[in-house]
PDB file of C-alpha atoms in Angstrom:
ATOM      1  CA  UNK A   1       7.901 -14.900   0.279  1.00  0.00           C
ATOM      2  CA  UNK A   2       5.074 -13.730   2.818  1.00  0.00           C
ATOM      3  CA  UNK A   3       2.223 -15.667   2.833  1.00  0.00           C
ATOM      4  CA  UNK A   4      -1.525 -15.452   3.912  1.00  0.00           C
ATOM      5  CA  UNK A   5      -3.521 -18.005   5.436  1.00  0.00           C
ATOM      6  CA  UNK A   6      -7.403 -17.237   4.996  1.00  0.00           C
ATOM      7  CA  UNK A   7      -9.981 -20.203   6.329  1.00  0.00           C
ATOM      8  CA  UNK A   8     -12.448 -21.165   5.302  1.00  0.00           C
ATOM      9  CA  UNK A   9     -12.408 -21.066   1.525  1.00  0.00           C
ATOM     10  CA  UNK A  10     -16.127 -22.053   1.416  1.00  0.00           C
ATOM     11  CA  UNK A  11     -18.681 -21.896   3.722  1.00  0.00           C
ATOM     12  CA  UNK A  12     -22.276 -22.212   3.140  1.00  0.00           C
ATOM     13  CA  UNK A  13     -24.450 -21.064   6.478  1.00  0.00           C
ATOM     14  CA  UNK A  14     -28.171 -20.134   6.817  1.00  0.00           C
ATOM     15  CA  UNK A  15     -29.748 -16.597   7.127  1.00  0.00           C
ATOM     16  CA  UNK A  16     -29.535 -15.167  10.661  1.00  0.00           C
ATOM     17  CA  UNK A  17     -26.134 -16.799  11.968  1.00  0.00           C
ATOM     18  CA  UNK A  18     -22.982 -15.348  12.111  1.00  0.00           C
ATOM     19  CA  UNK A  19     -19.345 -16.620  10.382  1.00  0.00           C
ATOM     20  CA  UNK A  20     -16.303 -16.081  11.341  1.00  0.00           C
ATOM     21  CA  UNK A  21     -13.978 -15.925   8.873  1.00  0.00           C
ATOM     22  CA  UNK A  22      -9.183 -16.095   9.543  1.00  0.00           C
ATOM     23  CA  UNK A  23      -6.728 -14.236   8.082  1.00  0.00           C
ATOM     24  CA  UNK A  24      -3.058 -15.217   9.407  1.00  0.00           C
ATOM     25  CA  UNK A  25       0.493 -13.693   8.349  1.00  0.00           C
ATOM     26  CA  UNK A  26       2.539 -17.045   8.575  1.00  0.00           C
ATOM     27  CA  UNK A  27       5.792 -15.705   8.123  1.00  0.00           C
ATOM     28  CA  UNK A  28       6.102 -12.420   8.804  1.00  0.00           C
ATOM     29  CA  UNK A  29       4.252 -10.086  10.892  1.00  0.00           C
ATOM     30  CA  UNK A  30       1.385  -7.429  10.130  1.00  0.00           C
ATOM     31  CA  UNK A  31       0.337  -4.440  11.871  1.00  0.00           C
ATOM     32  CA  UNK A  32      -2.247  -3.169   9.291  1.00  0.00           C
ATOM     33  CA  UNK A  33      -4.527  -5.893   7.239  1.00  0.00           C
ATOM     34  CA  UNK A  34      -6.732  -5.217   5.196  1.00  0.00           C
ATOM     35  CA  UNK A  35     -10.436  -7.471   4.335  1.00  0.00           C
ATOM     36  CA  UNK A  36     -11.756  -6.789   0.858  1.00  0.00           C
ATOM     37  CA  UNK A  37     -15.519  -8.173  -0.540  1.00  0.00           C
ATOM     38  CA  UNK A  38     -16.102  -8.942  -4.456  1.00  0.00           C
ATOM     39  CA  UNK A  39     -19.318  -9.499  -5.913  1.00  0.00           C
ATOM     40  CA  UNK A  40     -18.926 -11.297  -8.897  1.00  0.00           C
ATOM     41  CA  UNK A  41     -18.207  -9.891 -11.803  1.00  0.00           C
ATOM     42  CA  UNK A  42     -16.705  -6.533 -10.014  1.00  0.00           C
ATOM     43  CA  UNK A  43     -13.899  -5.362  -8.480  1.00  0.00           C
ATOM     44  CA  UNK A  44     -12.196  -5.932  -4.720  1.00  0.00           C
ATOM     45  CA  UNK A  45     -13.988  -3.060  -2.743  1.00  0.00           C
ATOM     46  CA  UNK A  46     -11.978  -2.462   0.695  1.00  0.00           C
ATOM     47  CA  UNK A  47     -14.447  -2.882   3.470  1.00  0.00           C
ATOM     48  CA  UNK A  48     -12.347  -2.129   6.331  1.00  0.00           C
ATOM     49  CA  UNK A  49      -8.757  -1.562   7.467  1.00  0.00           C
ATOM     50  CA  UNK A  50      -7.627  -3.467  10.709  1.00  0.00           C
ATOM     51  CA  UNK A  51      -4.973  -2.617  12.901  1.00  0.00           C
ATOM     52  CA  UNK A  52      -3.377  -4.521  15.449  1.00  0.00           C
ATOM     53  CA  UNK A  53      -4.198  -3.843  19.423  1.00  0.00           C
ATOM     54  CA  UNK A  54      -6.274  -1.175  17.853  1.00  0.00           C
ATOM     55  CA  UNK A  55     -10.376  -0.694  16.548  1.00  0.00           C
ATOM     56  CA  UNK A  56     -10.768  -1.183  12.833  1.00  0.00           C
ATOM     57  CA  UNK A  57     -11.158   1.690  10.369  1.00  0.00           C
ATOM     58  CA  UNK A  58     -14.414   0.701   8.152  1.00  0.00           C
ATOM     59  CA  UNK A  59     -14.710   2.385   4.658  1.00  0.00           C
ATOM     60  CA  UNK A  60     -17.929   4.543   4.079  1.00  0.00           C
ATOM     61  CA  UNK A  61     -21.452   2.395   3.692  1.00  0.00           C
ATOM     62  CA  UNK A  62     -19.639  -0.880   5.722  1.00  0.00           C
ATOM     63  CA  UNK A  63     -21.835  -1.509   9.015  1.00  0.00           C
ATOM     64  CA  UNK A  64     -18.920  -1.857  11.681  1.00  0.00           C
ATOM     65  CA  UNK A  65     -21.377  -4.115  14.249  1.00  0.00           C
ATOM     66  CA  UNK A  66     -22.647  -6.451  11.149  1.00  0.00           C
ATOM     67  CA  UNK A  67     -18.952  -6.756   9.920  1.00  0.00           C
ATOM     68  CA  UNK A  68     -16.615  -6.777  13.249  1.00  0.00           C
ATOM     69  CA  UNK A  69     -13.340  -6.970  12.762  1.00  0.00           C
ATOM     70  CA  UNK A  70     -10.561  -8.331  15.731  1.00  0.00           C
ATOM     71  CA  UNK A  71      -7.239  -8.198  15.209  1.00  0.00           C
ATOM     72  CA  UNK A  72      -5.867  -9.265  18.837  1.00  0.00           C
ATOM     73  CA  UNK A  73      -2.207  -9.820  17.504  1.00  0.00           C
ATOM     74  CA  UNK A  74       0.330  -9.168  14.843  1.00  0.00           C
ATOM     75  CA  UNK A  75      -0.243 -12.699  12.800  1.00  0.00           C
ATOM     76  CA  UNK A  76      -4.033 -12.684  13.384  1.00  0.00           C
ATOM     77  CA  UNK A  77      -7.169 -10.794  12.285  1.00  0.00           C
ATOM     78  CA  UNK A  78     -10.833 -12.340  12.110  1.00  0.00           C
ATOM     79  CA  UNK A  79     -14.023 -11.389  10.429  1.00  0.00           C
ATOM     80  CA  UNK A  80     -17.449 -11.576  11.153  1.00  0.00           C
ATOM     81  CA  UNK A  81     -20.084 -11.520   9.693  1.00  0.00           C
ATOM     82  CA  UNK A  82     -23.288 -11.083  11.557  1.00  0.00           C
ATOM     83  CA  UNK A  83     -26.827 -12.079  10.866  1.00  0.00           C
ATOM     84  CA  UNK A  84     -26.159 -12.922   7.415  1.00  0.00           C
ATOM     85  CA  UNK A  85     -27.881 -12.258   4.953  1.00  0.00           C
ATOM     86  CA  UNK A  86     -28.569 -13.600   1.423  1.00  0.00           C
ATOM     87  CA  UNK A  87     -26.803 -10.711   0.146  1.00  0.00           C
ATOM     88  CA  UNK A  88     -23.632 -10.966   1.748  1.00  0.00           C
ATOM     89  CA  UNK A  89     -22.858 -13.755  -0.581  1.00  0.00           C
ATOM     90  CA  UNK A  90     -19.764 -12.654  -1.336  1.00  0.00           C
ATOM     91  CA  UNK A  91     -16.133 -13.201  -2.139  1.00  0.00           C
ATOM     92  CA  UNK A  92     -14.104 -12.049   1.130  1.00  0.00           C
ATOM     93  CA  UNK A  93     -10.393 -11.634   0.526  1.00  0.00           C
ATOM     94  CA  UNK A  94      -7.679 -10.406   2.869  1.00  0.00           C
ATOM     95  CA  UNK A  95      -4.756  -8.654   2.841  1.00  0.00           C
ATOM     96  CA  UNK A  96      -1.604  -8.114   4.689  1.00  0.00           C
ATOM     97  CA  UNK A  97       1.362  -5.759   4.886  1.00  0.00           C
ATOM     98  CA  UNK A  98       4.424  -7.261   5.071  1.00  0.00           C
ATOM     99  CA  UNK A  99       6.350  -4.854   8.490  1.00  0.00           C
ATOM    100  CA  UNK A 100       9.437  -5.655   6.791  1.00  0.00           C
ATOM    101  CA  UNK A 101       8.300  -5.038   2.864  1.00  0.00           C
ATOM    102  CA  UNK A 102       6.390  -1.595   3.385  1.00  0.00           C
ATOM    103  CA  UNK A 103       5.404  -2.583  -0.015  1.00  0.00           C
ATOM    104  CA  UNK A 104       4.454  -5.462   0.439  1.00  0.00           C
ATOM    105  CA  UNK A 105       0.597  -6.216  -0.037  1.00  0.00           C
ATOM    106  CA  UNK A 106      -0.066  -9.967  -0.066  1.00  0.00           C
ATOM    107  CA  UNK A 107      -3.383 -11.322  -0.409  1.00  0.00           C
ATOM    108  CA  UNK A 108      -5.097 -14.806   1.037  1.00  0.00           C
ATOM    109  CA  UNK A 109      -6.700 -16.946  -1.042  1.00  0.00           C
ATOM    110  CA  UNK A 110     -10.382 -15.788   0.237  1.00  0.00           C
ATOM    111  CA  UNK A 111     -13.176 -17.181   1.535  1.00  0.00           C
ATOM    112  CA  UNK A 112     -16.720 -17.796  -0.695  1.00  0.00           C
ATOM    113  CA  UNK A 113     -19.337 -17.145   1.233  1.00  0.00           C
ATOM    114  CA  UNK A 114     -23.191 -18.278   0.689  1.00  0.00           C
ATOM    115  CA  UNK A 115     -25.846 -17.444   2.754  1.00  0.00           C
ATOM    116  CA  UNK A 116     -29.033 -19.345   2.518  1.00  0.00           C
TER     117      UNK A 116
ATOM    118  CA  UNK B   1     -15.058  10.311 -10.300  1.00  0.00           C
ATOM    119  CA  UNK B   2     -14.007   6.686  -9.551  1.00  0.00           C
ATOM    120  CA  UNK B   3     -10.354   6.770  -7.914  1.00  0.00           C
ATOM    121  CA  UNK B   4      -9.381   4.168 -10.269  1.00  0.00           C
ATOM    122  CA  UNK B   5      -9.993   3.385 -13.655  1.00  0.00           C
ATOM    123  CA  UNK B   6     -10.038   0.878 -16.008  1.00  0.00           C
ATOM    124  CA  UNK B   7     -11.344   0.194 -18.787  1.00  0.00           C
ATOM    125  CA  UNK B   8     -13.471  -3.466 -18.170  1.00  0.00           C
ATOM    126  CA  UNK B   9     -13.145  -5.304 -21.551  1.00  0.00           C
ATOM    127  CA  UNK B  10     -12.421  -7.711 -22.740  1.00  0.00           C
ATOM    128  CA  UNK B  11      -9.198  -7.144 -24.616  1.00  0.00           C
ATOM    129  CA  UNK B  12      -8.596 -10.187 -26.916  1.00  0.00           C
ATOM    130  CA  UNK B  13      -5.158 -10.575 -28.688  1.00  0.00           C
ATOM    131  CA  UNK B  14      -4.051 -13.041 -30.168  1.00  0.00           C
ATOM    132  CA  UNK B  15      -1.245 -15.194 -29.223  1.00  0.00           C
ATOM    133  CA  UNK B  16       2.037 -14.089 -29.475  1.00  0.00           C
ATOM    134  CA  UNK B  17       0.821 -10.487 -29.577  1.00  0.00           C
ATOM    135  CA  UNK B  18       1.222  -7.798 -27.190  1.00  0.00           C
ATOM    136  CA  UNK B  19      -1.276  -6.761 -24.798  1.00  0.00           C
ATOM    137  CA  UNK B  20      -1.848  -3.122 -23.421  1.00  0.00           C
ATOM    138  CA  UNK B  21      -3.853  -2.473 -20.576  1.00  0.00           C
ATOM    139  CA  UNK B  22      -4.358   1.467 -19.141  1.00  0.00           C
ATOM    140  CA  UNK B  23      -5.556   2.452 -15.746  1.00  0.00           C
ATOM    141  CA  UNK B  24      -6.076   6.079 -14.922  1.00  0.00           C
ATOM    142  CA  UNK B  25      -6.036   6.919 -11.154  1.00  0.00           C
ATOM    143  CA  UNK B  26      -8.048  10.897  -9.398  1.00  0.00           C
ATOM    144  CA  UNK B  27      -5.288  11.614  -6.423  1.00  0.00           C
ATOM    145  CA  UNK B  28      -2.786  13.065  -8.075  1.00  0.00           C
ATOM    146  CA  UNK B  29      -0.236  12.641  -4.512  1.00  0.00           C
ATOM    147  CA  UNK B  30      -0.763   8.964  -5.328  1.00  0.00           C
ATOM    148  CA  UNK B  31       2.857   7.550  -4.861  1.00  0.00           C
ATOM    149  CA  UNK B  32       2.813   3.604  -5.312  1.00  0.00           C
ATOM    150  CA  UNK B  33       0.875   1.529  -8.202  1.00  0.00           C
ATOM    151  CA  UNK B  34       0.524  -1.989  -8.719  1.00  0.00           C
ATOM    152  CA  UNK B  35      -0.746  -4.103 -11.309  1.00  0.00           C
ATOM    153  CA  UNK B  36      -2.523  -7.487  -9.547  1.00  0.00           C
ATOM    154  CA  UNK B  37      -3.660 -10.242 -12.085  1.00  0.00           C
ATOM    155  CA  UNK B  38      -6.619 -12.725 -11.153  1.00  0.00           C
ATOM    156  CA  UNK B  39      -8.008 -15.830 -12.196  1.00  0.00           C
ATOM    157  CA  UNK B  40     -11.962 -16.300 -11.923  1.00  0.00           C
ATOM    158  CA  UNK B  41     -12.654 -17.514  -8.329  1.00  0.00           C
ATOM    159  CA  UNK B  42      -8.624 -16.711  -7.426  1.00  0.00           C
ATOM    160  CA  UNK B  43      -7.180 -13.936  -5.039  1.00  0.00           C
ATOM    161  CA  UNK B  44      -5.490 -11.150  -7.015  1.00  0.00           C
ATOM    162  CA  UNK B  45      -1.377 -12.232  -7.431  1.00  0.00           C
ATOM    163  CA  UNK B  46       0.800  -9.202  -7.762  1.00  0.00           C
ATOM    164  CA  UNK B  47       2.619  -9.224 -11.062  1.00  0.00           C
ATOM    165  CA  UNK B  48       4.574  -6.045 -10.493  1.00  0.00           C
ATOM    166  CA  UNK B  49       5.060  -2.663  -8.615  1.00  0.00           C
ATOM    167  CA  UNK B  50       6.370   0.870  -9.998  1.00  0.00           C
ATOM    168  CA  UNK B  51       6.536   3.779  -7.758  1.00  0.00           C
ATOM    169  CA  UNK B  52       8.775   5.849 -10.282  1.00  0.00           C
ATOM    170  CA  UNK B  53       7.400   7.729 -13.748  1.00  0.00           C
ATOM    171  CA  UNK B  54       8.993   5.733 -16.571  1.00  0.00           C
ATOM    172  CA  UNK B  55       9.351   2.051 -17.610  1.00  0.00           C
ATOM    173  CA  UNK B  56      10.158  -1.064 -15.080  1.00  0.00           C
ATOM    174  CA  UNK B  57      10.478  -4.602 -16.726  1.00  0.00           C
ATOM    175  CA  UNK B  58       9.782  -7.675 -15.221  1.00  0.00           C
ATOM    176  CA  UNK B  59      10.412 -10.302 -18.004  1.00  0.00           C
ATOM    177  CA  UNK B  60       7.669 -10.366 -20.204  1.00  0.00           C
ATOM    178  CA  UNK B  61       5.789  -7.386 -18.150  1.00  0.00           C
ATOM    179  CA  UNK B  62       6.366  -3.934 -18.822  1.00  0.00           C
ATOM    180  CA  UNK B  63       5.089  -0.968 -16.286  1.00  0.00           C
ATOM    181  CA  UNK B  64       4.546   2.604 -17.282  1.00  0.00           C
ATOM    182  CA  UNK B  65       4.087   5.112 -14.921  1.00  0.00           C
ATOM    183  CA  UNK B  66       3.479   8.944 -16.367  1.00  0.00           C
ATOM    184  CA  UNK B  67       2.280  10.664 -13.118  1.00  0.00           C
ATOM    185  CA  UNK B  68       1.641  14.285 -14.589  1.00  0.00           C
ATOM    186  CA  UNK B  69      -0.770  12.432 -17.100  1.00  0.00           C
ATOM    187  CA  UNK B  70      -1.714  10.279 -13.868  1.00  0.00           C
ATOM    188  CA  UNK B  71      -1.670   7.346 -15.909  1.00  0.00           C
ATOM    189  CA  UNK B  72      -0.526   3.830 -15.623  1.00  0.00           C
ATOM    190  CA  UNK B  73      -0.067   0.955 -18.075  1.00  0.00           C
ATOM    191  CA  UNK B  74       0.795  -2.969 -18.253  1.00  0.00           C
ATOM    192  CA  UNK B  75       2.391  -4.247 -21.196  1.00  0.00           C
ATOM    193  CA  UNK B  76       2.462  -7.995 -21.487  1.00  0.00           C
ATOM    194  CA  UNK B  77       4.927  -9.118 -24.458  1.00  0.00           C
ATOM    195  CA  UNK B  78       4.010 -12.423 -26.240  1.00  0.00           C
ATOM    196  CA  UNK B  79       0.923 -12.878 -24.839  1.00  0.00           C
ATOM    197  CA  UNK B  80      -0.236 -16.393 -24.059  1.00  0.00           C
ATOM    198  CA  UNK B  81      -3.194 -18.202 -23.516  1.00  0.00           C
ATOM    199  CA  UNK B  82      -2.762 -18.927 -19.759  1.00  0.00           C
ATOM    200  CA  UNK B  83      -2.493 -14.791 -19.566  1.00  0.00           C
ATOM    201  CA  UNK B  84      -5.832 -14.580 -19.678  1.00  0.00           C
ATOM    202  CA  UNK B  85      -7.502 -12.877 -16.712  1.00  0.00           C
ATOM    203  CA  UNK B  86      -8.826 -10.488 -15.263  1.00  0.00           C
ATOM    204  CA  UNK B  87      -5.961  -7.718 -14.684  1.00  0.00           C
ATOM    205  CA  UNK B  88      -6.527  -5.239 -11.809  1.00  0.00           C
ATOM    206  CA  UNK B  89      -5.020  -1.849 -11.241  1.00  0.00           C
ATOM    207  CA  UNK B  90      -4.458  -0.522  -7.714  1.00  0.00           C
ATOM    208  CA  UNK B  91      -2.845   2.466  -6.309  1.00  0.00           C
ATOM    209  CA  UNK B  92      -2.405   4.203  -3.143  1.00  0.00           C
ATOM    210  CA  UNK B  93      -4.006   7.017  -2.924  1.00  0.00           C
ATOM    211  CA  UNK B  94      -2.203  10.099  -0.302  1.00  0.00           C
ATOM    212  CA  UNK B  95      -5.524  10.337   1.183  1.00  0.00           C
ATOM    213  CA  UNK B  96      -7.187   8.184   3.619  1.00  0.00           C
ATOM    214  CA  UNK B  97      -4.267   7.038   6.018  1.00  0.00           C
ATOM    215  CA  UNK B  98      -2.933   3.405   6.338  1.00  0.00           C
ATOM    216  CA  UNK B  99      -1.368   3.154   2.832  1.00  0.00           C
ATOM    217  CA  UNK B 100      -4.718   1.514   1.577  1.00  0.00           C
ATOM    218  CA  UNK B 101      -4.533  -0.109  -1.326  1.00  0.00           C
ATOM    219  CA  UNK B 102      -7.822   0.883  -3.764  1.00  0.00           C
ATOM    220  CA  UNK B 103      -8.483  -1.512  -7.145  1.00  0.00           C
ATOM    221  CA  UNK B 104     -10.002  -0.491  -9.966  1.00  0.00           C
ATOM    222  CA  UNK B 105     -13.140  -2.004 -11.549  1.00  0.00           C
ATOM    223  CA  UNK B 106      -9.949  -4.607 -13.862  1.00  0.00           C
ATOM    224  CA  UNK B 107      -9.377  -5.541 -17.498  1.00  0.00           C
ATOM    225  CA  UNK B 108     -10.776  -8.759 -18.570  1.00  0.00           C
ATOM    226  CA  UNK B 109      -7.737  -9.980 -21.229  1.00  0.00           C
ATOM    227  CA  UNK B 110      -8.820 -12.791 -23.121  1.00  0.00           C
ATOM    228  CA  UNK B 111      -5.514 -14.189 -25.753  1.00  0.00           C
ATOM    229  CA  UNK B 112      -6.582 -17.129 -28.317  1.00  0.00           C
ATOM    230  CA  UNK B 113      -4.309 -19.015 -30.416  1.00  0.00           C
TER     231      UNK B 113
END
């Protein structure tokens, strides 16, 4: 089935720098992904909806220039974070859309983040 | 109104036992609903799909869709100890563009044996 590559899984960095977080479609190819955040304890809230070739869609309350979003080809989409903070310790997760499977939603296996 | 609903839990049932789990969804164009299950510190796995009012079985799963009541349920037969999770409910909503896929809050099952 498709799968989702998301790197890191952990990263620990201080306050103020940035992190740049992969999401690759290894087997198929996706025009639309998707990056989710999850405080603990709470549910995946979508942050933003990327689109290849094209400027991502962010969901109301998500600072497009602190979370920036690149999706430069159909197997690829990165997140940043910028000037981190301690509270976007988070749980990152994204998701893809298989072209083939429109219903296809599969997720990677997300990235803890922990700013200190 | 949150788009998705779901009662948080925790459900505990007993092994062997069935476990129900209800989600309630706002847009009533919503066409496509999925039940996710995940593990603490996991990504969400899909455990099935219905798009269709009625029942769709997957082995020990069981779907129900009832769009006029727009209501969705999970029925997990048998229920084992390793089915305990955290069971999310997410549906696309006609509104908003990009088939996005919006979770609720999820349903903490806990089975002991």
């Amino acid at each position: 089935g498709a799968v989702v590559s998301q790197h890191p899984s952990r990263v620990i960095c201080k306050s103020g720098t940035s992190v740049k977080i992969e999401c690759r479609s290894l087997d198929f190819q996706a025009t639309t992904m998707f990056w989710y955040r999850q405080f603990p304890k709470q549910s995946l809230m979508l942050m933003a909806t990327s689109n290849e070739g094209s400027k991502a869609t962010y969901e109301q309350g998500v600072e497009k220039d602190k979370f920036l979003i690149n999706h430069a080809s159909l197997t690829l989409s990165t997140l940043t974070v910028t000037s981190a903070h301690p509270e976007d310790s988070s749980f990152y997760i994204c998701s893809a859309r298989d072209r083939a499977t429109n219903y296809g939603y599969t997720f990677g296996s997300g990235t803890r983040l922990t700013v200190v | 109104q949150k788009e998705v609903e779901q009662n948080s839990g925790p459900l505990s049932v007993p092994e062997g036992a069935i476990a129900s789990l209800n989600c309630t969804y706002s847009d009533r164009g919503s066409q496509s609903f999925f039940w996710y299950r995940q593990y603490s510190g996991k990504s969400p796995e899909l455990i099935m799909f219905i798009y269709s009012n009625g029942d769709k079985e997957d082995g020990r799963f069981t779907a129900q869709l009832n769009k006029a009541s727009q209501y969705v349920s999970l029925l997990i037969r048998d229920s084992q100890p390793s089915d305990s999770a955290t069971y999310l409910c997410a549906v696309i909503p006609l509104s908003g563009g990009y088939n996005k896929l919006i979770f609720g809050a999820g349903t903490r099952l806990a089975v002991h044996p």
